[in-house]
Structure formats: structure tokens, C-alpha cells
Amino acid sequence: MSQTALGSFDADMVRTISDSLNEPRWLTDARLEAFAEFVKLPPEKNPLYTKYASISSFDLGQFRLSPEKTPVDFRSFFSGFLTGNESNILLQGNETQVHAELDEETSSKGVKLVSIHEALQTDEQLVRKLFESRLVKSAADKFAAFVNAFFNTGTFVHVPRDVVQVKPLRRMLLLDSPRTSIIDQTFVVAEEGSKLVFLEELYSKGPSGPSLTASNLEIRAGPGSHVDFSSIQLLDPQAVHVSNRAIETANDSRATVSALSLGASVSRSRMNFLLNGRGSLAEGFEIFFTDSKQRYDFETNLLHNSPDTTGSTQARGVLKGESQTIFKGMIKIVKAAKNSRSYLAHHAMILERSARSDAIPGLEIDNNEVKATHSASVAQIDDEQLFYLEARGLPPDEARKMVVLGFFEPVLSRVPIEQTREGARFMIEGKWQGEKRRLVDRETLLAATGETTPEAKQSEDIFERHYKYR
């Protein structure tokens, strides 16, 4: 294969990356197949969304890829980002994974939190099976194919059958003037009857110029399992962030994905919930707060492929400055998915006339015995709410802050992971005040704010008031 794509992203680089990581031949071949898809695919395949493709467009040729690993001094690199009390955590500085640690209780259960290439050494049969049955298909999206071809780092999480992992597992990625793009492939596998909480955090240490962080994440929730995943993105204002996520639920399993996006100049997110098992449930939460000239592009799809499945996804965000967002979502219920229920929503608040938000929700229903609805709204801040608060003595800026923070609550209050839920409120308020905050433990948060936060709201009725289609 001799195609040349953009800059250093060509077939020779695919082979160079694979050789430098001592990968087996079958994986090199899989990378090259993905590269072929990357070359031929347009940035946006769906004709319904083509007119919005420019929102998340960027010049891929400005970024570089190198097989060399940057040496990272653990203590100095992560100074200020760790309290010393963290456990069950994998730390990554730029493209280099420098530390992975599980406490004795967790490791004794057989739980694994390792790099993808370490997993290739210890569990090649399982890892090969995951690669050969990818949920994030190269043919579906140009940047999914890009990551499948060029990934230079990755994480493997595995929870054995019937193991309940109460303490969250964490992966922290910290960027500091990276000399190469960070391209990540992560697999999360929860076997039958297991339970898992996994937190992903992406930070930039300081202003470090243009950089690219791209990832594919696959979550496989086995029969009767329960997976809660959250992602926090606080990258440098010059960074570009691209992610493709696929979540597969087996019979009677449950999976939630919460994503908080505050950083980067461009963020392009694709998320597919594959409800393949009877009686399974999936919930997604997209929370964003943009300012300046940030551009965010979200696409979330609920795909009901089995009967008695329940799916819900809600996106909610606030825009300032000249920022721009687009939300695209689709509910698909196949003929065999009788008695399925599905809900998709996007709501945005515009604080300045120069900001813009669009939404394109849709339905494709092939069975009459289902319930499904979608909703979308884009509105300016409510003057009556501001008047009410100011009439009771609040200064105008404080009143605006309260209205904005309250706008997030219908979604924030449903985020099931306590640390993410509390941390999201802390970080959103920080962005309002022009501060860059990060996820902290509860004790540090209470010391900083002196406040306790309410429990998560887990209503059984995901549709709230109405059905669009039933």
C-alpha cells in the first residue's frame, strides 16, 4: 500500500508505529486495512450532516506523528495534579504511560487496568478477539479509521465474571507540549454479572500550542453487568480533540456514559449505544460549556437491536463568545426490538448573540409496539429568571451565574458517578469564573467549597412527560 494521506499520516507510518511497538502481524494488517478506509472516506459520510461538517473541520496535516516515546519524570510531570491519595489509577504523560497501580484488594479479584500493549503480551487471545470484532468500525467514520490505523497508546480494562469493583478505576492523561499526536485505543470489558466504574480525565498542563488527541473507546457490558463510565475533557484552548465511542449492552446489562467537555478549540465526538441484549439499558449524558471561538460537534445514536431495551441520551450546554455547537442524534429501533423505549434530547442556552447552536434529532422506527421521543431547544437566558433573582438582591452577574448553573442541573443531577457529578459542578463554575479547575476527591472539594451536593436523581421514567412516537 503506497497511499499518502496527510503529512506524516501515511502507510509507512502505520508500519513504523506497529514495528516500534513490536506488534504481531495480524495487528499490523488490521491497521493497514483501517488506513485504507481512512484514505477513502470523506470527513462526513451522512448526507444529512454534510452541511455542518465545517464546524469540526481542522487541518490534520498540521499535526505530526512519531514512534519515539518522550521520557516523562513521574513526580515532576504530575506535580500539582495528584494528591498522593489516588489508587486504582493509570497515569499517562503525553503519549507515554508512566504508572499503573491497583490496590491489593482490586488486583486480588483479577481486575486489570493496563496498557493495550501490555495486554497484548498477557492476554493476546482476548485482545485479538476485541480487535477482530471492533464496535468502532473503520468503515463508519474517517476518524474512527484514523485511530484504528495510527493509535500509539491505549488502555485495557477487564473485570472478571461476577466481580463487583466498587472503587472507581481512573485513567489520567496529562499533556505538556507534546511532540507527537496522542492517538488512543481503549477497551473496557465487563464480564457477566460484574460491576465497574471507570473515570477518564484529559488535561493540559498549560498553554502548549496546537496538539491532537484522538481516541476510540469500546465498552462491552456482559450479561447482567453494570458499567458506569465518565470522561472529562479540559485540554488546552489550541488542542483538537476527536473521540469515537461505542457501548454494547448484552442481556439485562446496564451502561451509562457521562461526558463533560470544557476545553480544546475543536471537539468532535461520536457515540453509539448498541442495545444488543434483551432487557438491557443504556444512558448517555453530554455536558458542555463553550466560549471564545470553540467549536464542538456531537453525534449520539441509540440503536435498539433487541426487545425490551431502554435507551436515553441527553445533551445540555451553554455557549458564550463566538462559540458554535452542533448536536446530531438518531433513535433507531429495528423490527425485532419490540417493547423498547428510547429518549433523545438536546438543550442549549445562548449567552451572547455571536454564539450559535444547532440540533438535528431524528427517529427511525420499524416496530409499532415501542415508545420513543426526542426533543431539542436553543434559547437565550431567561430574563424573567434574572429579574426574579435580582429583585431579591442578587447582583446581576451572580444572578446570571445561578441561572446558568441551574440550567445544567436536570442532566448533572442524573450523572450516576458521585465524583464526576460533584466535580462537574465545580469545574463548570470554575469556567464561568475564568478558572481552570480539575477533578478532585470529595474531601478536597468540600474543603474548597464547604458545600455538600445532592444525591443523583435516578427517575425510572426517562421520558418525563410525553411520547413523540408510540
Coordinates of C-alpha atoms in Angstrom, one line a residue:
M1 CA 0.0 0.0 0.0
S2 CA 1.5 3.3 -1.0
Q3 CA -1.2 5.8 -0.5
T4 CA -0.1 9.0 1.2
A5 CA -2.7 10.7 3.3
L6 CA -1.8 13.9 5.1
G7 CA 1.6 14.9 6.5
S8 CA 3.2 12.0 8.3
F9 CA -0.1 10.1 8.4
D10 CA 0.7 7.6 5.6
A11 CA 1.0 3.8 5.2
D12 CA 4.7 3.9 6.0
M13 CA 4.0 5.5 9.3
V14 CA 1.4 2.8 10.1
R15 CA 4.1 0.1 9.6
T16 CA 6.7 2.2 11.6
I17 CA 4.3 2.6 14.6
S18 CA 3.4 -1.1 14.5
D19 CA 7.1 -2.2 14.3
S20 CA 8.2 0.2 17.1
L21 CA 5.5 -1.4 19.4
N22 CA 6.5 -5.0 18.5
E23 CA 3.0 -5.8 17.4
P24 CA 2.0 -9.2 15.9
R25 CA 1.5 -9.3 12.1
W26 CA -2.3 -9.7 12.4
L27 CA -2.5 -6.3 14.1
T28 CA -0.3 -4.6 11.5
D29 CA -2.5 -5.9 8.8
A30 CA -5.6 -4.7 10.7
R31 CA -4.0 -1.2 10.9
L32 CA -3.4 -1.2 7.2
E33 CA -7.0 -2.1 6.5
A34 CA -8.1 0.7 8.6
F35 CA -5.7 3.1 6.9
A36 CA -7.3 2.2 3.5
E37 CA -10.7 3.2 4.9
F38 CA -9.2 6.4 6.3
V39 CA -7.8 7.4 2.9
K40 CA -11.1 6.9 1.0
L41 CA -13.7 8.2 3.5
P42 CA -14.9 11.8 3.5
P43 CA -14.9 13.7 6.8
E44 CA -18.7 13.3 7.0
K45 CA -20.5 10.3 5.4
N46 CA -24.1 11.1 6.3
P47 CA -25.6 13.5 3.7
L48 CA -28.0 14.9 6.3
Y49 CA -25.0 16.3 8.2
T50 CA -22.6 17.3 5.4
K51 CA -23.6 21.0 5.6
Y52 CA -22.4 21.1 9.2
A53 CA -19.1 19.3 8.6
S54 CA -17.1 22.6 8.7
I55 CA -17.9 23.1 12.5
S56 CA -15.4 20.4 13.4
S57 CA -13.1 20.7 10.5
F58 CA -9.4 21.2 11.1
D59 CA -6.1 20.8 9.2
L60 CA -4.9 17.3 10.1
G61 CA -1.7 18.0 8.1
Q62 CA -0.5 20.5 10.8
F63 CA 0.0 17.6 13.3
R64 CA 2.8 15.1 13.4
L65 CA 3.2 11.5 14.5
S66 CA 6.4 10.0 15.7
P67 CA 7.1 6.4 17.0
E68 CA 9.5 7.8 19.7
K69 CA 8.4 7.9 23.3
T70 CA 9.0 11.1 25.3
P71 CA 10.7 10.4 28.7
V72 CA 8.5 11.6 31.5
D73 CA 9.6 12.1 35.1
F74 CA 6.6 10.9 37.1
R75 CA 6.9 13.2 40.1
S76 CA 7.7 16.5 38.3
F77 CA 5.3 15.9 35.4
F78 CA 2.3 15.2 37.6
S79 CA 3.2 17.7 40.3
G80 CA 0.1 19.7 41.2
F81 CA -2.3 17.2 39.6
L82 CA -2.1 14.4 42.2
T83 CA -2.8 14.5 45.9
G84 CA -0.9 11.3 46.7
N85 CA -4.1 9.6 47.8
E86 CA -5.0 8.2 44.4
S87 CA -5.3 4.5 43.9
N88 CA -6.5 2.2 41.1
I89 CA -5.2 4.7 38.5
L90 CA -3.3 4.7 35.3
L91 CA -1.2 7.9 34.6
Q92 CA -0.2 8.9 31.1
G93 CA 2.1 11.9 30.3
N94 CA 1.7 12.9 26.6
E95 CA 2.0 9.6 24.7
T96 CA 3.8 7.7 27.4
Q97 CA 2.1 5.6 30.0
V98 CA 4.2 6.0 33.1
H99 CA 2.4 4.5 36.0
A100 CA -0.4 2.0 36.6
E101 CA -1.4 0.9 40.1
L102 CA -4.2 -1.2 41.6
D103 CA -4.6 -1.7 45.3
E104 CA -4.3 -5.2 46.7
E105 CA -8.0 -5.8 47.1
T106 CA -8.7 -4.9 43.5
S107 CA -5.8 -6.8 41.9
S108 CA -6.7 -9.9 44.0
K109 CA -10.1 -10.0 42.2
G110 CA -8.3 -10.4 38.9
V111 CA -9.3 -6.8 37.7
K112 CA -6.9 -5.4 35.1
L113 CA -6.0 -1.8 34.2
V114 CA -3.0 -1.9 31.9
S115 CA -1.7 -0.5 28.6
I116 CA -3.1 -2.1 25.5
H117 CA 0.3 -3.4 24.5
E118 CA 0.9 -5.0 27.9
A119 CA -2.4 -6.7 27.5
L120 CA -1.2 -7.9 24.1
Q121 CA 1.6 -9.7 25.9
T122 CA -0.5 -11.3 28.6
D123 CA -3.9 -11.7 27.0
E124 CA -3.3 -11.8 23.3
Q125 CA -6.2 -14.2 22.5
L126 CA -8.8 -11.9 24.2
V127 CA -7.3 -8.7 22.8
R128 CA -7.2 -10.1 19.3
K129 CA -10.8 -11.1 19.6
L130 CA -11.6 -7.5 20.6
F131 CA -9.7 -6.1 17.6
E132 CA -11.3 -8.5 15.2
S133 CA -14.8 -7.7 16.4
R134 CA -14.5 -4.0 16.8
L135 CA -17.5 -1.9 17.8
V136 CA -16.0 1.3 16.4
K137 CA -15.9 0.3 12.7
S138 CA -13.3 1.9 10.4
A139 CA -15.8 1.9 7.6
A140 CA -18.3 4.0 9.6
D141 CA -16.2 7.1 10.2
K142 CA -13.0 8.7 8.8
F143 CA -11.6 9.5 12.3
A144 CA -12.5 6.1 13.7
A145 CA -10.4 4.6 10.9
F146 CA -7.7 7.1 11.6
V147 CA -7.4 5.9 15.2
N148 CA -7.6 2.3 14.2
A149 CA -4.7 2.8 11.9
F150 CA -2.4 5.1 13.9
F151 CA -3.0 4.5 17.6
N152 CA 0.2 4.9 19.5
T153 CA -1.2 4.3 23.0
G154 CA -4.1 2.6 24.6
T155 CA -5.7 1.1 27.7
F156 CA -7.2 -2.3 28.5
V157 CA -9.7 -2.7 31.4
H158 CA -11.1 -6.1 32.3
V159 CA -13.4 -7.1 35.1
P160 CA -13.9 -10.8 35.5
R161 CA -17.2 -12.6 35.9
D162 CA -19.3 -11.7 39.0
V163 CA -16.6 -9.3 40.3
V164 CA -18.1 -6.1 41.8
Q165 CA -15.5 -3.3 41.6
V166 CA -16.8 -0.7 44.0
K167 CA -13.8 1.7 43.9
P168 CA -13.6 3.6 40.6
L169 CA -10.8 2.9 38.2
R170 CA -9.2 6.0 36.7
R171 CA -7.1 7.0 33.7
M172 CA -5.5 10.4 33.7
L173 CA -3.9 11.9 30.6
L174 CA -1.8 15.0 31.1
L175 CA -0.4 16.9 28.1
D176 CA 2.6 19.2 28.3
S177 CA 3.9 20.4 24.9
P178 CA 3.6 17.0 23.2
R179 CA 5.9 16.4 20.3
T180 CA 3.6 13.9 18.7
S181 CA -0.1 13.3 18.4
I182 CA -1.7 11.2 21.1
I183 CA -3.9 8.5 19.4
D184 CA -5.5 6.2 21.8
Q185 CA -7.4 2.9 21.6
T186 CA -9.2 1.8 24.8
F187 CA -11.2 -1.4 25.5
V188 CA -13.4 -1.8 28.6
V189 CA -14.7 -5.3 29.2
A190 CA -17.1 -6.1 32.0
E191 CA -17.8 -9.9 32.1
E192 CA -21.2 -11.4 33.1
G193 CA -22.5 -10.2 36.4
S194 CA -19.7 -7.8 37.1
K195 CA -19.8 -4.1 38.0
L196 CA -17.4 -1.3 37.2
V197 CA -16.9 2.4 37.5
F198 CA -14.2 3.9 35.1
L199 CA -13.2 7.6 35.0
E200 CA -11.2 9.2 32.2
E201 CA -9.6 12.6 32.6
L202 CA -7.9 14.7 29.9
Y203 CA -5.9 17.7 31.0
S204 CA -3.3 20.1 29.5
K205 CA -0.7 21.2 32.0
G206 CA -0.5 24.7 30.5
P207 CA -0.5 26.5 27.1
S208 CA 1.4 24.3 24.8
G209 CA 0.4 25.1 21.2
P210 CA -1.6 23.1 18.7
S211 CA -1.9 19.4 19.5
L212 CA -4.1 16.5 18.5
T213 CA -5.7 14.0 20.9
A214 CA -7.8 11.3 19.2
S215 CA -9.4 8.2 20.7
N216 CA -11.6 5.2 20.1
L217 CA -13.3 3.7 23.2
E218 CA -15.2 0.5 23.2
I219 CA -17.3 -0.6 26.2
R220 CA -18.7 -4.2 26.3
A221 CA -21.1 -4.8 29.1
G222 CA -21.6 -8.5 29.5
P223 CA -24.9 -10.2 30.5
G224 CA -26.3 -8.8 33.8
S225 CA -23.3 -6.4 34.2
H226 CA -23.3 -2.8 35.2
V227 CA -20.7 -0.2 33.8
D228 CA -20.6 3.5 34.6
F229 CA -18.1 5.5 32.6
S230 CA -17.3 9.2 32.7
S231 CA -15.0 11.4 30.6
I232 CA -13.7 14.9 31.5
Q233 CA -12.0 16.9 28.7
L234 CA -10.1 20.0 29.8
L235 CA -7.5 20.3 27.1
D236 CA -5.5 23.4 26.0
P237 CA -7.5 26.1 24.1
Q238 CA -5.4 25.2 21.0
A239 CA -5.9 21.5 21.2
V240 CA -8.1 19.4 18.8
H241 CA -10.0 16.6 20.4
V242 CA -11.6 13.7 18.5
S243 CA -13.4 10.8 20.0
N244 CA -15.4 7.8 18.8
R245 CA -17.2 5.7 21.4
A246 CA -19.3 2.5 21.1
I247 CA -21.1 0.9 24.0
E248 CA -22.6 -2.6 23.6
T249 CA -25.0 -3.9 26.2
A250 CA -25.8 -7.7 26.5
N251 CA -28.9 -9.2 28.1
D252 CA -30.1 -7.4 31.2
S253 CA -27.0 -5.3 31.4
R254 CA -26.8 -1.6 32.2
A255 CA -24.3 1.0 30.9
T256 CA -24.0 4.8 31.4
V257 CA -21.6 7.3 29.8
S258 CA -21.2 10.8 31.1
A259 CA -19.0 13.2 29.1
L260 CA -18.1 16.7 30.3
S261 CA -16.4 18.9 27.6
L262 CA -14.9 22.3 28.5
G263 CA -11.6 22.5 26.7
A264 CA -10.0 22.3 23.2
S265 CA -10.6 24.6 20.3
V266 CA -12.3 21.9 18.3
S267 CA -14.0 18.8 19.7
R268 CA -15.6 16.1 17.5
S269 CA -17.5 13.4 19.4
R270 CA -19.3 10.3 18.1
M271 CA -21.1 7.9 20.4
N272 CA -23.2 4.9 19.5
F273 CA -25.2 2.9 22.1
L274 CA -25.7 -0.7 20.7
L275 CA -28.5 -2.2 22.7
N276 CA -28.0 -5.7 21.6
G277 CA -29.2 -7.7 24.6
R278 CA -32.8 -8.2 25.7
G279 CA -33.8 -6.1 28.7
S280 CA -30.6 -4.0 28.6
L281 CA -30.4 -0.3 29.5
A282 CA -28.1 2.5 28.4
E283 CA -27.9 6.2 29.3
G284 CA -25.7 8.9 27.9
F285 CA -25.1 12.4 29.2
E286 CA -23.2 15.1 27.2
I287 CA -22.5 18.3 29.1
F288 CA -20.6 21.2 27.5
F289 CA -19.7 24.8 28.2
T290 CA -18.1 26.7 25.3
D291 CA -16.7 30.2 25.0
S292 CA -14.4 32.3 22.7
K293 CA -14.2 30.5 19.3
Q294 CA -14.6 26.9 20.5
R295 CA -16.4 24.6 18.1
Y296 CA -18.0 21.3 19.3
D297 CA -19.6 18.7 17.1
F298 CA -21.6 15.9 18.9
E299 CA -23.3 12.9 17.4
T300 CA -25.1 10.3 19.6
N301 CA -27.1 7.4 18.4
L302 CA -29.3 4.9 20.2
L303 CA -29.6 1.6 18.3
H304 CA -32.2 -0.8 19.7
N305 CA -31.5 -4.2 18.2
S306 CA -33.3 -6.4 20.8
P307 CA -36.7 -6.4 22.6
D308 CA -37.4 -4.8 26.0
T309 CA -34.4 -2.4 25.7
T310 CA -34.3 1.1 27.2
G311 CA -32.1 3.9 26.0
S312 CA -31.7 7.6 26.8
T313 CA -29.3 10.3 25.9
Q314 CA -29.3 13.9 26.9
A315 CA -27.0 16.7 25.8
R316 CA -27.1 20.1 27.6
G317 CA -24.8 23.0 27.3
V318 CA -24.2 26.8 27.5
L319 CA -22.4 28.9 24.8
K320 CA -20.6 32.2 25.2
G321 CA -18.5 34.4 22.8
E322 CA -18.4 33.3 19.2
S323 CA -18.5 29.6 20.0
Q324 CA -20.5 27.1 18.0
T325 CA -22.0 23.7 18.6
I326 CA -24.0 21.1 16.6
F327 CA -25.8 18.1 18.1
K328 CA -26.9 15.2 15.8
G329 CA -28.7 12.2 17.2
M330 CA -30.8 9.3 15.9
I331 CA -33.0 6.7 17.6
K332 CA -33.2 3.5 15.6
I333 CA -35.5 0.7 16.6
V334 CA -35.4 -2.4 14.5
K335 CA -38.5 -4.6 13.9
A336 CA -37.3 -7.2 16.4
A337 CA -36.9 -4.7 19.2
K338 CA -40.5 -5.0 20.5
N339 CA -41.3 -3.1 23.7
S340 CA -38.3 -0.9 23.5
R341 CA -38.2 2.6 25.0
S342 CA -36.0 5.4 23.8
Y343 CA -35.4 9.1 24.6
L344 CA -33.0 11.6 23.0
A345 CA -32.7 15.3 23.9
H346 CA -30.5 18.4 23.3
H347 CA -31.0 21.7 25.1
A348 CA -28.6 24.7 24.7
M349 CA -28.5 28.2 26.3
I350 CA -27.0 31.0 24.3
L351 CA -25.5 33.8 26.4
E352 CA -24.4 36.1 23.5
R353 CA -25.8 36.7 20.1
S354 CA -22.5 35.8 18.4
A355 CA -22.7 32.2 19.7
R356 CA -24.7 29.6 17.7
S357 CA -26.1 26.1 18.4
D358 CA -27.9 23.7 16.1
A359 CA -29.6 20.3 16.7
I360 CA -30.7 17.6 14.4
P361 CA -32.5 14.8 16.3
G362 CA -34.2 12.0 14.4
L363 CA -36.2 8.8 14.6
E364 CA -36.2 5.5 12.5
I365 CA -38.8 3.1 13.9
D366 CA -39.6 -0.3 12.4
N367 CA -41.9 -1.6 15.2
N368 CA -45.3 -0.2 16.3
E369 CA -45.0 -1.6 19.9
V370 CA -42.4 0.8 21.2
K371 CA -42.2 4.2 22.9
A372 CA -39.8 6.8 21.6
T373 CA -39.4 10.6 21.7
H374 CA -36.9 13.3 21.0
S375 CA -36.7 17.0 21.8
A376 CA -34.4 19.9 21.2
S377 CA -34.3 23.6 22.1
V378 CA -31.9 26.5 21.8
A379 CA -32.8 29.6 23.8
Q380 CA -31.3 32.7 25.3
I381 CA -31.0 33.2 29.0
D382 CA -34.4 33.7 30.7
D383 CA -34.9 37.4 31.5
E384 CA -37.7 36.6 33.9
Q385 CA -35.5 34.4 36.0
L386 CA -32.8 37.1 36.1
F387 CA -35.4 39.7 37.1
Y388 CA -36.7 37.4 39.9
L389 CA -33.2 36.8 41.3
E390 CA -32.1 40.5 41.0
A391 CA -35.3 41.6 42.7
R392 CA -34.2 39.6 45.7
G393 CA -30.9 41.4 46.0
L394 CA -28.5 39.3 43.9
P395 CA -26.0 41.3 41.8
P396 CA -26.6 40.9 38.0
D397 CA -23.5 38.7 37.4
E398 CA -24.3 36.5 40.4
A399 CA -27.9 36.1 39.1
R400 CA -26.6 35.1 35.6
K401 CA -24.3 32.6 37.2
M402 CA -27.1 31.0 39.2
V403 CA -29.3 30.7 36.1
V404 CA -26.5 29.2 34.1
L405 CA -25.5 26.6 36.8
G406 CA -29.2 25.8 37.3
F407 CA -29.6 25.1 33.6
F408 CA -27.2 22.2 33.8
E409 CA -28.9 20.6 36.8
P410 CA -31.5 18.4 35.0
V411 CA -28.7 16.5 33.4
L412 CA -26.0 16.9 36.1
S413 CA -28.3 15.5 38.8
R414 CA -28.7 12.3 36.8
V415 CA -25.0 11.6 36.4
P416 CA -24.6 8.4 38.4
I417 CA -20.9 8.7 39.4
E418 CA -20.7 10.9 42.5
Q419 CA -17.1 12.2 41.9
T420 CA -18.0 13.2 38.3
R421 CA -21.3 14.8 39.3
E422 CA -19.7 16.9 42.1
G423 CA -16.6 17.6 40.1
A424 CA -18.6 18.7 37.0
R425 CA -20.4 21.4 39.1
F426 CA -17.0 22.5 40.5
M427 CA -15.4 22.8 37.1
I428 CA -18.3 24.4 35.3
E429 CA -18.4 27.1 38.0
G430 CA -14.7 27.5 37.5
K431 CA -15.1 28.1 33.8
W432 CA -17.7 30.7 34.5
Q433 CA -15.2 32.5 36.7
G434 CA -12.3 32.1 34.2
E435 CA -10.5 29.5 36.3
K436 CA -9.2 26.1 35.1
R437 CA -10.2 23.5 37.7
R438 CA -9.8 19.7 37.7
L439 CA -11.5 16.7 39.2
V440 CA -10.6 16.4 42.9
D441 CA -11.6 14.0 45.6
R442 CA -14.6 14.7 47.8
E443 CA -12.6 15.9 50.8
T444 CA -10.7 18.4 48.7
L445 CA -13.9 19.6 47.1
L446 CA -15.6 20.0 50.5
A447 CA -12.6 22.0 51.8
A448 CA -12.7 24.2 48.7
T449 CA -16.4 24.9 48.6
G450 CA -17.8 24.0 52.0
E451 CA -20.8 22.6 50.3
T452 CA -22.4 19.1 50.1
T453 CA -24.1 18.1 47.0
P454 CA -27.4 16.3 46.5
E455 CA -27.7 12.6 45.5
A456 CA -28.1 11.6 41.9
K457 CA -31.6 11.7 40.5
Q458 CA -32.5 8.3 39.1
S459 CA -36.1 8.6 37.9
E460 CA -37.4 5.4 36.3
D461 CA -39.4 7.5 33.8
I462 CA -36.8 8.6 31.2
F463 CA -39.5 10.2 29.1
E464 CA -40.6 12.6 31.7
R465 CA -43.9 14.0 30.2
H466 CA -44.6 13.0 26.7
Y467 CA -44.1 10.5 23.9
K468 CA -43.4 11.6 20.4
Y469 CA -44.0 8.1 18.9
R470 CA -45.9 5.2 20.5

